Amino acid sequence: MGGQLGQFAPFLLMFVVIYFFMIRPQQKRAKNEKEFESSLKVGDKIITKSGFHGKVVELAETTVVIETMSGKLKLERSAISMEMSAALNAKKA
């Protein structure tokens, strides 16, 4: 019985390591991004994942309209970069 458990111990250990170093941080990041998306408000300055800079002018459930220097763009909320927007707002503060 103890021999069988010894055979599975390396696989169990590998799964635990993968969980704590890959799966758990990814879940935490996804949760933080969802919170960021839901906390957006009109007037926030943002940067999209593709590099567009703009200001939020309109919000819908899953989309956002931003105003850029060349006009208005309608984007999915998930297209807004949490990290780059936070860095932009930190520079101005």
PDB file of N, CA, C and O in Angstrom, residues 18-89:
ATOM      1  N   ILE A  18       2.432  23.039  -9.956  1.00  0.00           N
ATOM      2  CA  ILE A  18       1.792  23.681 -11.108  1.00  0.00           C
ATOM      3  C   ILE A  18       0.622  24.540 -10.650  1.00  0.00           C
ATOM      4  O   ILE A  18       0.436  25.659 -11.123  1.00  0.00           O
ATOM      5  N   TYR A  19      -0.164  24.063  -9.712  1.00  0.00           N
ATOM      6  CA  TYR A  19      -1.311  24.817  -9.217  1.00  0.00           C
ATOM      7  C   TYR A  19      -0.862  26.134  -8.599  1.00  0.00           C
ATOM      8  O   TYR A  19      -1.395  27.194  -8.912  1.00  0.00           O
ATOM      9  N   PHE A  20       0.122  26.090  -7.703  1.00  0.00           N
ATOM     10  CA  PHE A  20       0.522  27.298  -6.987  1.00  0.00           C
ATOM     11  C   PHE A  20       1.348  28.267  -7.828  1.00  0.00           C
ATOM     12  O   PHE A  20       1.365  29.464  -7.545  1.00  0.00           O
ATOM     13  N   PHE A  21       2.035  27.789  -8.851  1.00  0.00           N
ATOM     14  CA  PHE A  21       2.851  28.687  -9.652  1.00  0.00           C
ATOM     15  C   PHE A  21       2.225  29.090 -10.981  1.00  0.00           C
ATOM     16  O   PHE A  21       2.681  30.046 -11.602  1.00  0.00           O
ATOM     17  N   MET A  22       1.183  28.385 -11.429  1.00  0.00           N
ATOM     18  CA  MET A  22       0.587  28.724 -12.721  1.00  0.00           C
ATOM     19  C   MET A  22      -0.913  28.967 -12.643  1.00  0.00           C
ATOM     20  O   MET A  22      -1.393  30.009 -13.074  1.00  0.00           O
ATOM     21  N   ILE A  23      -1.660  28.035 -12.116  1.00  0.00           N
ATOM     22  CA  ILE A  23      -3.115  28.125 -12.151  1.00  0.00           C
ATOM     23  C   ILE A  23      -3.637  29.191 -11.194  1.00  0.00           C
ATOM     24  O   ILE A  23      -4.432  30.049 -11.578  1.00  0.00           O
ATOM     25  N   ARG A  24      -3.197  29.171  -9.966  1.00  0.00           N
ATOM     26  CA  ARG A  24      -3.700  30.112  -8.958  1.00  0.00           C
ATOM     27  C   ARG A  24      -3.396  31.567  -9.324  1.00  0.00           C
ATOM     28  O   ARG A  24      -4.289  32.413  -9.247  1.00  0.00           O
ATOM     29  N   PRO A  25      -2.167  31.928  -9.730  1.00  0.00           N
ATOM     30  CA  PRO A  25      -1.915  33.321 -10.117  1.00  0.00           C
ATOM     31  C   PRO A  25      -2.753  33.764 -11.318  1.00  0.00           C
ATOM     32  O   PRO A  25      -3.194  34.910 -11.379  1.00  0.00           O
ATOM     33  N   GLN A  26      -3.000  32.854 -12.250  1.00  0.00           N
ATOM     34  CA  GLN A  26      -3.826  33.194 -13.411  1.00  0.00           C
ATOM     35  C   GLN A  26      -5.260  33.485 -12.991  1.00  0.00           C
ATOM     36  O   GLN A  26      -5.883  34.418 -13.492  1.00  0.00           O
ATOM     37  N   GLN A  27      -5.797  32.696 -12.055  1.00  0.00           N
ATOM     38  CA  GLN A  27      -7.143  32.933 -11.561  1.00  0.00           C
ATOM     39  C   GLN A  27      -7.220  34.268 -10.826  1.00  0.00           C
ATOM     40  O   GLN A  27      -8.197  35.010 -10.961  1.00  0.00           O
ATOM     41  N   LYS A  28      -6.191  34.577 -10.043  1.00  0.00           N
ATOM     42  CA  LYS A  28      -6.151  35.836  -9.294  1.00  0.00           C
ATOM     43  C   LYS A  28      -6.095  37.026 -10.254  1.00  0.00           C
ATOM     44  O   LYS A  28      -6.781  38.027 -10.063  1.00  0.00           O
ATOM     45  N   ARG A  29      -5.296  36.906 -11.304  1.00  0.00           N
ATOM     46  CA  ARG A  29      -5.183  37.973 -12.294  1.00  0.00           C
ATOM     47  C   ARG A  29      -6.523  38.187 -13.008  1.00  0.00           C
ATOM     48  O   ARG A  29      -6.938  39.319 -13.233  1.00  0.00           O
ATOM     49  N   ALA A  30      -7.192  37.099 -13.380  1.00  0.00           N
ATOM     50  CA  ALA A  30      -8.489  37.202 -14.052  1.00  0.00           C
ATOM     51  C   ALA A  30      -9.508  37.889 -13.150  1.00  0.00           C
ATOM     52  O   ALA A  30     -10.301  38.719 -13.613  1.00  0.00           O
ATOM     53  N   LYS A  31      -9.480  37.573 -11.871  1.00  0.00           N
ATOM     54  CA  LYS A  31     -10.394  38.205 -10.910  1.00  0.00           C
ATOM     55  C   LYS A  31     -10.114  39.705 -10.816  1.00  0.00           C
ATOM     56  O   LYS A  31     -11.036  40.522 -10.820  1.00  0.00           O
ATOM     57  N   ASN A  32      -8.834  40.076 -10.750  1.00  0.00           N
ATOM     58  CA  ASN A  32      -8.469  41.488 -10.677  1.00  0.00           C
ATOM     59  C   ASN A  32      -8.883  42.238 -11.941  1.00  0.00           C
ATOM     60  O   ASN A  32      -9.338  43.385 -11.854  1.00  0.00           O
ATOM     61  N   GLU A  33      -8.745  41.609 -13.101  1.00  0.00           N
ATOM     62  CA  GLU A  33      -9.152  42.253 -14.346  1.00  0.00           C
ATOM     63  C   GLU A  33     -10.666  42.459 -14.394  1.00  0.00           C
ATOM     64  O   GLU A  33     -11.137  43.498 -14.853  1.00  0.00           O
ATOM     65  N   LYS A  34     -11.430  41.482 -13.924  1.00  0.00           N
ATOM     66  CA  LYS A  34     -12.892  41.628 -13.872  1.00  0.00           C
ATOM     67  C   LYS A  34     -13.287  42.787 -12.959  1.00  0.00           C
ATOM     68  O   LYS A  34     -14.176  43.574 -13.282  1.00  0.00           O
ATOM     69  N   GLU A  35     -12.614  42.893 -11.796  1.00  0.00           N
ATOM     70  CA  GLU A  35     -12.893  43.993 -10.873  1.00  0.00           C
ATOM     71  C   GLU A  35     -12.557  45.334 -11.522  1.00  0.00           C
ATOM     72  O   GLU A  35     -13.295  46.302 -11.379  1.00  0.00           O
ATOM     73  N   PHE A  36     -11.430  45.389 -12.246  1.00  0.00           N
ATOM     74  CA  PHE A  36     -11.033  46.619 -12.932  1.00  0.00           C
ATOM     75  C   PHE A  36     -12.074  47.005 -13.981  1.00  0.00           C
ATOM     76  O   PHE A  36     -12.483  48.166 -14.056  1.00  0.00           O
ATOM     77  N   GLU A  37     -12.509  46.032 -14.781  1.00  0.00           N
ATOM     78  CA  GLU A  37     -13.500  46.299 -15.823  1.00  0.00           C
ATOM     79  C   GLU A  37     -14.801  46.819 -15.226  1.00  0.00           C
ATOM     80  O   GLU A  37     -15.413  47.739 -15.766  1.00  0.00           O
ATOM     81  N   SER A  38     -15.221  46.258 -14.105  1.00  0.00           N
ATOM     82  CA  SER A  38     -16.483  46.688 -13.505  1.00  0.00           C
ATOM     83  C   SER A  38     -16.349  48.029 -12.782  1.00  0.00           C
ATOM     84  O   SER A  38     -17.338  48.706 -12.551  1.00  0.00           O
ATOM     85  N   SER A  39     -15.117  48.433 -12.439  1.00  0.00           N
ATOM     86  CA  SER A  39     -14.934  49.701 -11.725  1.00  0.00           C
ATOM     87  C   SER A  39     -14.716  50.888 -12.665  1.00  0.00           C
ATOM     88  O   SER A  39     -14.567  52.011 -12.203  1.00  0.00           O
ATOM     89  N   LEU A  40     -14.701  50.651 -13.978  1.00  0.00           N
ATOM     90  CA  LEU A  40     -14.529  51.751 -14.922  1.00  0.00           C
ATOM     91  C   LEU A  40     -15.684  52.729 -14.801  1.00  0.00           C
ATOM     92  O   LEU A  40     -16.828  52.336 -14.580  1.00  0.00           O
ATOM     93  N   LYS A  41     -15.360  54.006 -14.959  1.00  0.00           N
ATOM     94  CA  LYS A  41     -16.408  55.018 -14.921  1.00  0.00           C
ATOM     95  C   LYS A  41     -16.129  56.068 -15.986  1.00  0.00           C
ATOM     96  O   LYS A  41     -15.005  56.184 -16.486  1.00  0.00           O
ATOM     97  N   VAL A  42     -17.145  56.838 -16.341  1.00  0.00           N
ATOM     98  CA  VAL A  42     -17.007  57.880 -17.356  1.00  0.00           C
ATOM     99  C   VAL A  42     -15.964  58.885 -16.881  1.00  0.00           C
ATOM    100  O   VAL A  42     -15.947  59.292 -15.722  1.00  0.00           O
ATOM    101  N   GLY A  43     -15.067  59.249 -17.779  1.00  0.00           N
ATOM    102  CA  GLY A  43     -14.013  60.204 -17.460  1.00  0.00           C
ATOM    103  C   GLY A  43     -12.672  59.567 -17.168  1.00  0.00           C
ATOM    104  O   GLY A  43     -11.649  60.256 -17.128  1.00  0.00           O
ATOM    105  N   ASP A  44     -12.624  58.253 -16.963  1.00  0.00           N
ATOM    106  CA  ASP A  44     -11.355  57.556 -16.706  1.00  0.00           C
ATOM    107  C   ASP A  44     -10.480  57.598 -17.949  1.00  0.00           C
ATOM    108  O   ASP A  44     -10.956  57.388 -19.063  1.00  0.00           O
ATOM    109  N   LYS A  45      -9.203  57.850 -17.756  1.00  0.00           N
ATOM    110  CA  LYS A  45      -8.237  57.785 -18.858  1.00  0.00           C
ATOM    111  C   LYS A  45      -7.699  56.356 -18.894  1.00  0.00           C
ATOM    112  O   LYS A  45      -7.300  55.817 -17.870  1.00  0.00           O
ATOM    113  N   ILE A  46      -7.714  55.772 -20.087  1.00  0.00           N
ATOM    114  CA  ILE A  46      -7.342  54.354 -20.223  1.00  0.00           C
ATOM    115  C   ILE A  46      -6.414  54.151 -21.415  1.00  0.00           C
ATOM    116  O   ILE A  46      -6.282  55.021 -22.270  1.00  0.00           O
ATOM    117  N   ILE A  47      -5.792  52.977 -21.456  1.00  0.00           N
ATOM    118  CA  ILE A  47      -5.018  52.520 -22.604  1.00  0.00           C
ATOM    119  C   ILE A  47      -5.538  51.118 -22.939  1.00  0.00           C
ATOM    120  O   ILE A  47      -5.684  50.283 -22.051  1.00  0.00           O
ATOM    121  N   THR A  48      -5.807  50.886 -24.216  1.00  0.00           N
ATOM    122  CA  THR A  48      -6.286  49.568 -24.613  1.00  0.00           C
ATOM    123  C   THR A  48      -5.103  48.618 -24.767  1.00  0.00           C
ATOM    124  O   THR A  48      -3.953  49.042 -24.820  1.00  0.00           O
ATOM    125  N   LYS A  49      -5.389  47.337 -24.863  1.00  0.00           N
ATOM    126  CA  LYS A  49      -4.335  46.332 -25.041  1.00  0.00           C
ATOM    127  C   LYS A  49      -3.627  46.507 -26.380  1.00  0.00           C
ATOM    128  O   LYS A  49      -2.487  46.094 -26.532  1.00  0.00           O
ATOM    129  N   SER A  50      -4.286  47.147 -27.346  1.00  0.00           N
ATOM    130  CA  SER A  50      -3.648  47.393 -28.642  1.00  0.00           C
ATOM    131  C   SER A  50      -2.909  48.727 -28.679  1.00  0.00           C
ATOM    132  O   SER A  50      -2.312  49.065 -29.687  1.00  0.00           O
ATOM    133  N   GLY A  51      -2.968  49.500 -27.580  1.00  0.00           N
ATOM    134  CA  GLY A  51      -2.172  50.713 -27.481  1.00  0.00           C
ATOM    135  C   GLY A  51      -2.903  52.024 -27.693  1.00  0.00           C
ATOM    136  O   GLY A  51      -2.279  53.084 -27.681  1.00  0.00           O
ATOM    137  N   PHE A  52      -4.219  52.002 -27.884  1.00  0.00           N
ATOM    138  CA  PHE A  52      -4.963  53.246 -28.039  1.00  0.00           C
ATOM    139  C   PHE A  52      -5.105  53.937 -26.689  1.00  0.00           C
ATOM    140  O   PHE A  52      -5.456  53.300 -25.693  1.00  0.00           O
ATOM    141  N   HIS A  53      -4.863  55.247 -26.666  1.00  0.00           N
ATOM    142  CA  HIS A  53      -5.069  56.046 -25.465  1.00  0.00           C
ATOM    143  C   HIS A  53      -6.410  56.754 -25.626  1.00  0.00           C
ATOM    144  O   HIS A  53      -6.732  57.242 -26.712  1.00  0.00           O
ATOM    145  N   GLY A  54      -7.169  56.859 -24.552  1.00  0.00           N
ATOM    146  CA  GLY A  54      -8.442  57.542 -24.649  1.00  0.00           C
ATOM    147  C   GLY A  54      -9.065  57.788 -23.300  1.00  0.00           C
ATOM    148  O   GLY A  54      -8.508  57.457 -22.253  1.00  0.00           O
ATOM    149  N   LYS A  55     -10.242  58.407 -23.351  1.00  0.00           N
ATOM    150  CA  LYS A  55     -11.002  58.710 -22.144  1.00  0.00           C
ATOM    151  C   LYS A  55     -12.382  58.086 -22.293  1.00  0.00           C
ATOM    152  O   LYS A  55     -13.008  58.186 -23.351  1.00  0.00           O
ATOM    153  N   VAL A  56     -12.853  57.427 -21.254  1.00  0.00           N
ATOM    154  CA  VAL A  56     -14.155  56.763 -21.284  1.00  0.00           C
ATOM    155  C   VAL A  56     -15.248  57.825 -21.339  1.00  0.00           C
ATOM    156  O   VAL A  56     -15.286  58.730 -20.516  1.00  0.00           O
ATOM    157  N   VAL A  57     -16.128  57.709 -22.365  1.00  0.00           N
ATOM    158  CA  VAL A  57     -17.238  58.658 -22.484  1.00  0.00           C
ATOM    159  C   VAL A  57     -18.598  57.988 -22.338  1.00  0.00           C
ATOM    160  O   VAL A  57     -19.594  58.667 -22.097  1.00  0.00           O
ATOM    161  N   GLU A  58     -18.639  56.663 -22.480  1.00  0.00           N
ATOM    162  CA  GLU A  58     -19.918  55.956 -22.386  1.00  0.00           C
ATOM    163  C   GLU A  58     -19.657  54.507 -21.980  1.00  0.00           C
ATOM    164  O   GLU A  58     -18.708  53.894 -22.460  1.00  0.00           O
ATOM    165  N   LEU A  59     -20.499  53.993 -21.103  1.00  0.00           N
ATOM    166  CA  LEU A  59     -20.353  52.616 -20.639  1.00  0.00           C
ATOM    167  C   LEU A  59     -21.631  51.832 -20.903  1.00  0.00           C
ATOM    168  O   LEU A  59     -22.726  52.344 -20.710  1.00  0.00           O
ATOM    169  N   ALA A  60     -21.475  50.602 -21.341  1.00  0.00           N
ATOM    170  CA  ALA A  60     -22.582  49.656 -21.457  1.00  0.00           C
ATOM    171  C   ALA A  60     -22.169  48.418 -20.667  1.00  0.00           C
ATOM    172  O   ALA A  60     -21.106  48.385 -20.060  1.00  0.00           O
ATOM    173  N   GLU A  61     -23.000  47.398 -20.692  1.00  0.00           N
ATOM    174  CA  GLU A  61     -22.719  46.206 -19.891  1.00  0.00           C
ATOM    175  C   GLU A  61     -21.407  45.533 -20.277  1.00  0.00           C
ATOM    176  O   GLU A  61     -20.591  45.201 -19.427  1.00  0.00           O
ATOM    177  N   THR A  62     -21.184  45.325 -21.575  1.00  0.00           N
ATOM    178  CA  THR A  62     -19.964  44.640 -22.016  1.00  0.00           C
ATOM    179  C   THR A  62     -19.071  45.507 -22.889  1.00  0.00           C
ATOM    180  O   THR A  62     -17.972  45.101 -23.235  1.00  0.00           O
ATOM    181  N   THR A  63     -19.543  46.698 -23.261  1.00  0.00           N
ATOM    182  CA  THR A  63     -18.763  47.556 -24.143  1.00  0.00           C
ATOM    183  C   THR A  63     -18.501  48.902 -23.489  1.00  0.00           C
ATOM    184  O   THR A  63     -19.115  49.263 -22.489  1.00  0.00           O
ATOM    185  N   VAL A  64     -17.578  49.630 -24.106  1.00  0.00           N
ATOM    186  CA  VAL A  64     -17.226  50.958 -23.634  1.00  0.00           C
ATOM    187  C   VAL A  64     -16.935  51.818 -24.862  1.00  0.00           C
ATOM    188  O   VAL A  64     -16.407  51.330 -25.853  1.00  0.00           O
ATOM    189  N   VAL A  65     -17.325  53.082 -24.812  1.00  0.00           N
ATOM    190  CA  VAL A  65     -16.991  54.015 -25.885  1.00  0.00           C
ATOM    191  C   VAL A  65     -15.919  54.935 -25.324  1.00  0.00           C
ATOM    192  O   VAL A  65     -16.093  55.530 -24.253  1.00  0.00           O
ATOM    193  N   ILE A  66     -14.794  55.012 -26.061  1.00  0.00           N
ATOM    194  CA  ILE A  66     -13.721  55.905 -25.620  1.00  0.00           C
ATOM    195  C   ILE A  66     -13.532  57.004 -26.654  1.00  0.00           C
ATOM    196  O   ILE A  66     -13.799  56.816 -27.836  1.00  0.00           O
ATOM    197  N   GLU A  67     -13.087  58.142 -26.167  1.00  0.00           N
ATOM    198  CA  GLU A  67     -12.796  59.263 -27.051  1.00  0.00           C
ATOM    199  C   GLU A  67     -11.288  59.365 -27.190  1.00  0.00           C
ATOM    200  O   GLU A  67     -10.569  59.443 -26.197  1.00  0.00           O
ATOM    201  N   THR A  68     -10.835  59.333 -28.426  1.00  0.00           N
ATOM    202  CA  THR A  68      -9.412  59.487 -28.722  1.00  0.00           C
ATOM    203  C   THR A  68      -9.243  60.809 -29.465  1.00  0.00           C
ATOM    204  O   THR A  68     -10.217  61.505 -29.755  1.00  0.00           O
ATOM    205  N   MET A  69      -8.019  61.143 -29.799  1.00  0.00           N
ATOM    206  CA  MET A  69      -7.778  62.395 -30.532  1.00  0.00           C
ATOM    207  C   MET A  69      -8.373  62.346 -31.933  1.00  0.00           C
ATOM    208  O   MET A  69      -8.631  63.389 -32.526  1.00  0.00           O
ATOM    209  N   SER A  70      -8.614  61.154 -32.461  1.00  0.00           N
ATOM    210  CA  SER A  70      -9.146  61.039 -33.817  1.00  0.00           C
ATOM    211  C   SER A  70     -10.645  60.737 -33.847  1.00  0.00           C
ATOM    212  O   SER A  70     -11.207  60.543 -34.916  1.00  0.00           O
ATOM    213  N   GLY A  71     -11.279  60.645 -32.711  1.00  0.00           N
ATOM    214  CA  GLY A  71     -12.713  60.382 -32.675  1.00  0.00           C
ATOM    215  C   GLY A  71     -13.078  59.398 -31.589  1.00  0.00           C
ATOM    216  O   GLY A  71     -12.308  59.144 -30.670  1.00  0.00           O
ATOM    217  N   LYS A  72     -14.272  58.840 -31.699  1.00  0.00           N
ATOM    218  CA  LYS A  72     -14.764  57.901 -30.700  1.00  0.00           C
ATOM    219  C   LYS A  72     -14.661  56.473 -31.218  1.00  0.00           C
ATOM    220  O   LYS A  72     -14.873  56.209 -32.401  1.00  0.00           O
ATOM    221  N   LEU A  73     -14.342  55.549 -30.302  1.00  0.00           N
ATOM    222  CA  LEU A  73     -14.239  54.127 -30.626  1.00  0.00           C
ATOM    223  C   LEU A  73     -15.077  53.326 -29.645  1.00  0.00           C
ATOM    224  O   LEU A  73     -15.073  53.609 -28.445  1.00  0.00           O
ATOM    225  N   LYS A  74     -15.774  52.321 -30.161  1.00  0.00           N
ATOM    226  CA  LYS A  74     -16.534  51.408 -29.300  1.00  0.00           C
ATOM    227  C   LYS A  74     -15.731  50.125 -29.174  1.00  0.00           C
ATOM    228  O   LYS A  74     -15.365  49.515 -30.173  1.00  0.00           O
ATOM    229  N   LEU A  75     -15.446  49.722 -27.937  1.00  0.00           N
ATOM    230  CA  LEU A  75     -14.614  48.550 -27.669  1.00  0.00           C
ATOM    231  C   LEU A  75     -15.281  47.655 -26.633  1.00  0.00           C
ATOM    232  O   LEU A  75     -16.133  48.098 -25.875  1.00  0.00           O
ATOM    233  N   GLU A  76     -14.830  46.419 -26.589  1.00  0.00           N
ATOM    234  CA  GLU A  76     -15.212  45.530 -25.498  1.00  0.00           C
ATOM    235  C   GLU A  76     -14.462  45.967 -24.240  1.00  0.00           C
ATOM    236  O   GLU A  76     -13.320  46.421 -24.327  1.00  0.00           O
ATOM    237  N   ARG A  77     -15.075  45.826 -23.099  1.00  0.00           N
ATOM    238  CA  ARG A  77     -14.395  46.185 -21.844  1.00  0.00           C
ATOM    239  C   ARG A  77     -13.123  45.377 -21.654  1.00  0.00           C
ATOM    240  O   ARG A  77     -12.149  45.864 -21.106  1.00  0.00           O
ATOM    241  N   SER A  78     -13.119  44.144 -22.123  1.00  0.00           N
ATOM    242  CA  SER A  78     -11.946  43.280 -21.952  1.00  0.00           C
ATOM    243  C   SER A  78     -10.755  43.744 -22.779  1.00  0.00           C
ATOM    244  O   SER A  78      -9.647  43.265 -22.582  1.00  0.00           O
ATOM    245  N   ALA A  79     -10.951  44.685 -23.710  1.00  0.00           N
ATOM    246  CA  ALA A  79      -9.850  45.192 -24.536  1.00  0.00           C
ATOM    247  C   ALA A  79      -9.042  46.261 -23.819  1.00  0.00           C
ATOM    248  O   ALA A  79      -8.029  46.717 -24.334  1.00  0.00           O
ATOM    249  N   ILE A  80      -9.457  46.655 -22.628  1.00  0.00           N
ATOM    250  CA  ILE A  80      -8.745  47.694 -21.882  1.00  0.00           C
ATOM    251  C   ILE A  80      -7.687  47.038 -21.008  1.00  0.00           C
ATOM    252  O   ILE A  80      -7.956  46.079 -20.294  1.00  0.00           O
ATOM    253  N   SER A  81      -6.486  47.567 -21.068  1.00  0.00           N
ATOM    254  CA  SER A  81      -5.365  47.014 -20.314  1.00  0.00           C
ATOM    255  C   SER A  81      -5.352  47.565 -18.897  1.00  0.00           C
ATOM    256  O   SER A  81      -5.217  48.771 -18.695  1.00  0.00           O
ATOM    257  N   MET A  82      -5.471  46.678 -17.933  1.00  0.00           N
ATOM    258  CA  MET A  82      -5.460  47.084 -16.530  1.00  0.00           C
ATOM    259  C   MET A  82      -4.094  47.643 -16.144  1.00  0.00           C
ATOM    260  O   MET A  82      -4.001  48.686 -15.518  1.00  0.00           O
ATOM    261  N   GLU A  83      -3.010  46.963 -16.539  1.00  0.00           N
ATOM    262  CA  GLU A  83      -1.671  47.370 -16.129  1.00  0.00           C
ATOM    263  C   GLU A  83      -1.270  48.703 -16.743  1.00  0.00           C
ATOM    264  O   GLU A  83      -0.768  49.583 -16.065  1.00  0.00           O
ATOM    265  N   MET A  84      -1.487  48.844 -18.054  1.00  0.00           N
ATOM    266  CA  MET A  84      -1.058  50.077 -18.716  1.00  0.00           C
ATOM    267  C   MET A  84      -1.915  51.266 -18.290  1.00  0.00           C
ATOM    268  O   MET A  84      -1.413  52.370 -18.155  1.00  0.00           O
ATOM    269  N   SER A  85      -3.200  51.049 -18.034  1.00  0.00           N
ATOM    270  CA  SER A  85      -4.064  52.133 -17.567  1.00  0.00           C
ATOM    271  C   SER A  85      -3.662  52.566 -16.164  1.00  0.00           C
ATOM    272  O   SER A  85      -3.639  53.755 -15.856  1.00  0.00           O
ATOM    273  N   ALA A  86      -3.317  51.606 -15.318  1.00  0.00           N
ATOM    274  CA  ALA A  86      -2.869  51.933 -13.964  1.00  0.00           C
ATOM    275  C   ALA A  86      -1.563  52.712 -14.010  1.00  0.00           C
ATOM    276  O   ALA A  86      -1.367  53.672 -13.261  1.00  0.00           O
ATOM    277  N   ALA A  87      -0.652  52.320 -14.907  1.00  0.00           N
ATOM    278  CA  ALA A  87       0.623  53.026 -15.050  1.00  0.00           C
ATOM    279  C   ALA A  87       0.388  54.447 -15.553  1.00  0.00           C
ATOM    280  O   ALA A  87       1.037  55.395 -15.102  1.00  0.00           O
ATOM    281  N   LEU A  88      -0.544  54.625 -16.489  1.00  0.00           N
ATOM    282  CA  LEU A  88      -0.859  55.946 -17.016  1.00  0.00           C
ATOM    283  C   LEU A  88      -1.396  56.843 -15.907  1.00  0.00           C
ATOM    284  O   LEU A  88      -0.955  57.981 -15.750  1.00  0.00           O
ATOM    285  N   ASN A  89      -2.298  56.331 -15.102  1.00  0.00           N
ATOM    286  CA  ASN A  89      -2.891  57.130 -14.029  1.00  0.00           C
ATOM    287  C   ASN A  89      -1.890  57.379 -12.899  1.00  0.00           C
ATOM    288  O   ASN A  89      -1.965  58.397 -12.234  1.00  0.00           O
TER     289      ASN A  89
END
